[in-house]
mmCIF file of C-alpha atoms in Angstrom:
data_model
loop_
_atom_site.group_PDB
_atom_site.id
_atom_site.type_symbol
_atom_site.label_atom_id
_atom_site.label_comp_id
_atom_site.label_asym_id
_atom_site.label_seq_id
_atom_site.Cartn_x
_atom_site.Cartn_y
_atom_site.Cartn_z
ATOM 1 C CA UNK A 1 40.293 27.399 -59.184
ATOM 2 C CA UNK A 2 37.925 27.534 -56.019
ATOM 3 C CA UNK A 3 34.916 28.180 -57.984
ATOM 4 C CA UNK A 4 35.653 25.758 -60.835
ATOM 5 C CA UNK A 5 35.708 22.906 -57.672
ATOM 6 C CA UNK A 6 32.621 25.005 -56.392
ATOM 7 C CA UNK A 7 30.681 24.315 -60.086
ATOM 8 C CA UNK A 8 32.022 20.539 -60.004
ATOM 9 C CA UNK A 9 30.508 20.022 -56.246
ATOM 10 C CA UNK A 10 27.147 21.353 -57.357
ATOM 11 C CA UNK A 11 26.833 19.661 -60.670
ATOM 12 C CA UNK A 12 27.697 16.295 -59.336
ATOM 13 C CA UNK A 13 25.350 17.169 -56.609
ATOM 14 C CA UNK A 14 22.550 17.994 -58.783
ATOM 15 C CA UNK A 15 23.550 14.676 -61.364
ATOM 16 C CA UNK A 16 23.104 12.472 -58.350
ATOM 17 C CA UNK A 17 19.595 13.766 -56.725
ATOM 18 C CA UNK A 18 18.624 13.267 -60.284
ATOM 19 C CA UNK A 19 19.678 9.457 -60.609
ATOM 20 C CA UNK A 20 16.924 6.743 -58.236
ATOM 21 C CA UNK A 21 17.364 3.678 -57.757
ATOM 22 C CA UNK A 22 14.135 1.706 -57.461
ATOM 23 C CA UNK A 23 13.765 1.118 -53.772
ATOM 24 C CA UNK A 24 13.770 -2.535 -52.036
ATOM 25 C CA UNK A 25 10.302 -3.239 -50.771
ATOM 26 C CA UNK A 26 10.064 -5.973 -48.242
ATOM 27 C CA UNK A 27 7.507 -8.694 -48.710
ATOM 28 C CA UNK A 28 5.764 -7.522 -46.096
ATOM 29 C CA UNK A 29 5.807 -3.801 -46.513
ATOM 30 C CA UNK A 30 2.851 -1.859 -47.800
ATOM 31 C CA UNK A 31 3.540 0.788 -50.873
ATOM 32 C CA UNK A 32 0.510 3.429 -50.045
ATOM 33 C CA UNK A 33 1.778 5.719 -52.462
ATOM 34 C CA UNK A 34 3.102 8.256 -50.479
ATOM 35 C CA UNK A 35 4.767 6.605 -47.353
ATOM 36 C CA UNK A 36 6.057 2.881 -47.289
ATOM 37 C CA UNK A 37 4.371 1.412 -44.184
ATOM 38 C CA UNK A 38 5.021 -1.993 -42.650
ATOM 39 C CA UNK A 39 2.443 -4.338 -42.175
ATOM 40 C CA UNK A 40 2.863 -6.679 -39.566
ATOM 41 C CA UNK A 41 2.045 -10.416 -40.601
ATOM 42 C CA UNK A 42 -0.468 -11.830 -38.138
ATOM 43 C CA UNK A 43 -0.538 -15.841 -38.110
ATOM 44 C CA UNK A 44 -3.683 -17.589 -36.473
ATOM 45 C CA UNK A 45 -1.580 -21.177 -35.637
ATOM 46 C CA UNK A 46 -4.659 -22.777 -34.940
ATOM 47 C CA UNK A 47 -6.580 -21.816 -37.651
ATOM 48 C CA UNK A 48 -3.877 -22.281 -40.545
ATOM 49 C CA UNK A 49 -2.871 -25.747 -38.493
ATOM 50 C CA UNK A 50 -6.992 -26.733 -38.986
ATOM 51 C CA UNK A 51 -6.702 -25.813 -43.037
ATOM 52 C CA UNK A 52 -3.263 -27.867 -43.012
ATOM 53 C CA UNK A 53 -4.716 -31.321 -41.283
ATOM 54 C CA UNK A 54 -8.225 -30.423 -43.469
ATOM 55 C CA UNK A 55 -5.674 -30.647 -46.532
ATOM 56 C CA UNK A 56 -4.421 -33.777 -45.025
ATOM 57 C CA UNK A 57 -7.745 -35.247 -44.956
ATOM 58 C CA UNK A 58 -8.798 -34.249 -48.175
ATOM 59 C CA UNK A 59 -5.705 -35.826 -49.844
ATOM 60 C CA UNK A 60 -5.984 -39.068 -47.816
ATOM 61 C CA UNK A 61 -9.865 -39.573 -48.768
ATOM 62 C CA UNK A 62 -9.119 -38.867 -52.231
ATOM 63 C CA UNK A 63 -6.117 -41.717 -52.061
ATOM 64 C CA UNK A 64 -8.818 -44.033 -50.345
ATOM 65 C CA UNK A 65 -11.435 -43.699 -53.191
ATOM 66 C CA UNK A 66 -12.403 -46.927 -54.182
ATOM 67 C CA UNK A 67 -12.653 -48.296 -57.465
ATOM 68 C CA UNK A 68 -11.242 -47.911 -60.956
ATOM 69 C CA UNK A 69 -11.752 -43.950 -61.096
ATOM 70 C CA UNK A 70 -9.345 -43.562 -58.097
ATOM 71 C CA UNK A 71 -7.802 -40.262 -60.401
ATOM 72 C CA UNK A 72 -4.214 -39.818 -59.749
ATOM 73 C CA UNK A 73 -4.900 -36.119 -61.389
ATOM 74 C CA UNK A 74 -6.927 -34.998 -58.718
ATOM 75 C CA UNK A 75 -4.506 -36.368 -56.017
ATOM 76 C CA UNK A 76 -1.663 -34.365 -57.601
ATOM 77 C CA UNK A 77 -3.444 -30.699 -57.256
ATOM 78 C CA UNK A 78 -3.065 -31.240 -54.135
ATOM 79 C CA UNK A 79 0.709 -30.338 -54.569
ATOM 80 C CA UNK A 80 1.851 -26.664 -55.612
ATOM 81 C CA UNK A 81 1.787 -25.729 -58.619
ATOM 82 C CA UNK A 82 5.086 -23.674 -59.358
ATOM 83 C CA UNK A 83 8.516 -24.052 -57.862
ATOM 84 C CA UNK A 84 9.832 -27.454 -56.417
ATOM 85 C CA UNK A 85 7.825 -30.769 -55.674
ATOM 86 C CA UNK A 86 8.675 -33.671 -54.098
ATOM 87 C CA UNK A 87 7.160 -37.250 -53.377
ATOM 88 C CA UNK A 88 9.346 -40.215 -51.796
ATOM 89 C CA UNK A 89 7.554 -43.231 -51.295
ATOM 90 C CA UNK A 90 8.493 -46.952 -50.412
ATOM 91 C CA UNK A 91 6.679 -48.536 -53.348
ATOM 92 C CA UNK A 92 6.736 -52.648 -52.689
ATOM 93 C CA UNK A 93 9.723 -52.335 -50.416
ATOM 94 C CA UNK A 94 11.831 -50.232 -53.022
ATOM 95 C CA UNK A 95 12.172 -45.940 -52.876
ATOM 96 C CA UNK A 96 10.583 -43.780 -55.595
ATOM 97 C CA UNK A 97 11.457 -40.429 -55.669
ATOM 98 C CA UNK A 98 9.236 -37.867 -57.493
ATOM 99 C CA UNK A 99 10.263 -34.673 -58.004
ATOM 100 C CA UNK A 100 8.504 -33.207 -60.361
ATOM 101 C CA UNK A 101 4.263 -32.694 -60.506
ATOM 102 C CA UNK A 102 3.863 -35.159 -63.719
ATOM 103 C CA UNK A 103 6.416 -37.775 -61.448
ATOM 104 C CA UNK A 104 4.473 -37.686 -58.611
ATOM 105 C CA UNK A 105 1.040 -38.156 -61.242
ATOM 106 C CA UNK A 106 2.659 -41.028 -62.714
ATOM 107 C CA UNK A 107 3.652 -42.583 -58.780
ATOM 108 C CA UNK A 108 -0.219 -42.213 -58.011
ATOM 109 C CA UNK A 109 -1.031 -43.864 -61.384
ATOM 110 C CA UNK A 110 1.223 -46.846 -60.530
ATOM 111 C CA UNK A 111 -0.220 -47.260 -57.276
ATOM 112 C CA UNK A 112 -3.633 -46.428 -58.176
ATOM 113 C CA UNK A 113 -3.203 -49.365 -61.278
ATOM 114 C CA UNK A 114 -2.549 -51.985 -58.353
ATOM 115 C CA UNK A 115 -5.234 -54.577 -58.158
ATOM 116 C CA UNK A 116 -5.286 -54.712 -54.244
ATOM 117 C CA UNK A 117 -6.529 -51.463 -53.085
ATOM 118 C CA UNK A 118 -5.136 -50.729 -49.640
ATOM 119 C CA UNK A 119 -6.817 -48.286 -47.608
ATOM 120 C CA UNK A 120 -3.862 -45.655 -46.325
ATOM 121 C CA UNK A 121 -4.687 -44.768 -43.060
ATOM 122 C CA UNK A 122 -2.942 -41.444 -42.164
ATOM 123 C CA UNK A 123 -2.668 -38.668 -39.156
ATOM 124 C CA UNK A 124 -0.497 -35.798 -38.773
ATOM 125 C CA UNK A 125 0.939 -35.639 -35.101
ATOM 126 C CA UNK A 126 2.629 -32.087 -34.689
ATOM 127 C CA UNK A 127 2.009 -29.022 -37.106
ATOM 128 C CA UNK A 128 5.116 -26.465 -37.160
ATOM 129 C CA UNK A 129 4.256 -23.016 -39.065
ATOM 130 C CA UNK A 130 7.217 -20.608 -40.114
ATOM 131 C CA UNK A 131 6.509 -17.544 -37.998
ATOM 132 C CA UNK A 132 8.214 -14.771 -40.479
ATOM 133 C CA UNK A 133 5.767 -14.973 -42.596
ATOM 134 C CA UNK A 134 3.327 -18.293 -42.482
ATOM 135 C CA UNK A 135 4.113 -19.162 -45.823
ATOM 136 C CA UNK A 136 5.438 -22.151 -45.407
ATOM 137 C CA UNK A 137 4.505 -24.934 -42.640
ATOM 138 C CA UNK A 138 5.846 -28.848 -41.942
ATOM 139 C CA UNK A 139 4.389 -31.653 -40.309
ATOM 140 C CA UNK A 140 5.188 -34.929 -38.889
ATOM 141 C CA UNK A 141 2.526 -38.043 -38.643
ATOM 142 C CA UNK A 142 2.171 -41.705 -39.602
ATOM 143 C CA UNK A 143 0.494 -43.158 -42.204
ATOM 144 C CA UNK A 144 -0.287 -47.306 -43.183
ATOM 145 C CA UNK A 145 -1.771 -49.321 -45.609
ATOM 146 C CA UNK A 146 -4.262 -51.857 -44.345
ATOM 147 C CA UNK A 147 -2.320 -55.003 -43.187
ATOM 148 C CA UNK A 148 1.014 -53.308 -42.886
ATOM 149 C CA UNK A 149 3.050 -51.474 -40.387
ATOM 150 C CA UNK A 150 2.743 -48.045 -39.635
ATOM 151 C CA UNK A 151 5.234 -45.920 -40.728
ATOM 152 C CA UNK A 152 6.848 -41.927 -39.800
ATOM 153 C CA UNK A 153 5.947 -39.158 -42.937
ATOM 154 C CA UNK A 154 6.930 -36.036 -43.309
ATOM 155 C CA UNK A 155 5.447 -33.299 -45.400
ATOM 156 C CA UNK A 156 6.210 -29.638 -46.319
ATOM 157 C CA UNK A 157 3.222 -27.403 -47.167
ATOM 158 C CA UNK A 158 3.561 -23.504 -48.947
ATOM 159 C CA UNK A 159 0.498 -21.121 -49.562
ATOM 160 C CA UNK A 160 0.099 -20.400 -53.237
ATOM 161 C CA UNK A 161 -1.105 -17.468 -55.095
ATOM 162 C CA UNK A 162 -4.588 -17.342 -53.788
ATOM 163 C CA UNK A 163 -3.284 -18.136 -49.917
ATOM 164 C CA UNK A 164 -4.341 -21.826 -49.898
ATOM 165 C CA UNK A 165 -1.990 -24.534 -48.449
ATOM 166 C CA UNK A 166 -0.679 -26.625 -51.155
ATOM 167 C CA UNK A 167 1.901 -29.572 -50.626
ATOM 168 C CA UNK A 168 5.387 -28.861 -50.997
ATOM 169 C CA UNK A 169 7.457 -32.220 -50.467
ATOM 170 C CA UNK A 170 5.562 -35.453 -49.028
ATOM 171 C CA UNK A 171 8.169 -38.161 -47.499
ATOM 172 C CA UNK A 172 6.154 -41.075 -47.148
ATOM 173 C CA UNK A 173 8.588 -43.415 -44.866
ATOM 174 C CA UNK A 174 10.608 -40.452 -43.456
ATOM 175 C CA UNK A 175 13.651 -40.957 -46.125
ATOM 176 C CA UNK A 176 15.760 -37.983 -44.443
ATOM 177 C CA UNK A 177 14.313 -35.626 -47.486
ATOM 178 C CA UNK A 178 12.529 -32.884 -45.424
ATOM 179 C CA UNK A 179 15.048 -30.918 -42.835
ATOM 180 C CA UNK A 180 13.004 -28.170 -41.204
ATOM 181 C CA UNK A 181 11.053 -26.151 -43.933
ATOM 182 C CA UNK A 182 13.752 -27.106 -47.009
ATOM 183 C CA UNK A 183 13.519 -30.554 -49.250
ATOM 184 C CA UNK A 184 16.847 -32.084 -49.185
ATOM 185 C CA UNK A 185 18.312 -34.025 -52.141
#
């Protein structure tokens, strides 16, 4: 009897080194092909809060171009590409919600068909980055139209594939739908 539990023990001993289960890599661990090393995730604030407000800019100039080829297209790729999207804006006193990429094209091409063509003057105040792992960053400014008051915004940015900062969620009027680094519906 002691050797028949003797031959169980090693058998299921030997079945179980024989069954792996895929390990769990962390997103920021290294796989070098014989040890699994982690990296450490370096962040240079200033430098990813400089691309961030150069973003800014970029999208606000591209708003501001006059004319009839203002291209709502072109203002969208400014948001990121996969996952969740999100525009609010207070559109002639009444709140538009976009939350989709072709939403928030179709928001630029209504206000881009107006015939009085505002110039939206816009600056971000304060520039928070996630420290984990600097994918994903907020920021708080104001932003006006020519002739009318200026108003809070909100915005959530996320790196993409290729590590550029893309637009996440912009609350144009602070509507309550950015808490922290999450859109809120």
């Amino acid at each position: 009897m002691k050797l028949l539990i003797f031959l169980f023990i090693i058998g299921f001993t030997a079945y179980c080194s024989q069954v792996e289960e895929e390990p769990v890599i962390a997103p920021n661990v290294v796989d070098t092909g014989e040890i699994r090393v982690a990296e450490k995730v370096e962040i240079d604030f200033n430098v990813e809060n400089n691309k961030i407000a150069f973003l800014h800019g970029e999208l606000v100039s591209d708003v501001n171009h006059f004319g009839h080829d203002r291209d709502p297209v072109l203002v969208t790729s400014y948001w990121i590409q996969s996952g969740s999207v999100l525009m609010a804006h207070n559109f002639f006193g009444q709140l538009i919600t976009s939350r989709t990429r072709r939403q928030i094209r179709g928001s630029w091409t209504s206000i881009f068909a107006q015939p009085a063509q505002w110039p939206m003057i816009s600056k971000i105040e304060e520039i928070w980055i996630e420290k984990k792992r600097g994918q994903l960053a907020r920021s708080e400014g104001t932003f006006a139209y020519q002739g009318q008051a200026v108003r809070p915004f909100k915005a959530l940015y996320q790196k993409n594939k290729k590590g550029e900062w893309k637009i996440k969620a912009m609350d144009y009027g602070d509507n309550g739908y950015i808490k922290g680094y999450k859109i809120v519906l």
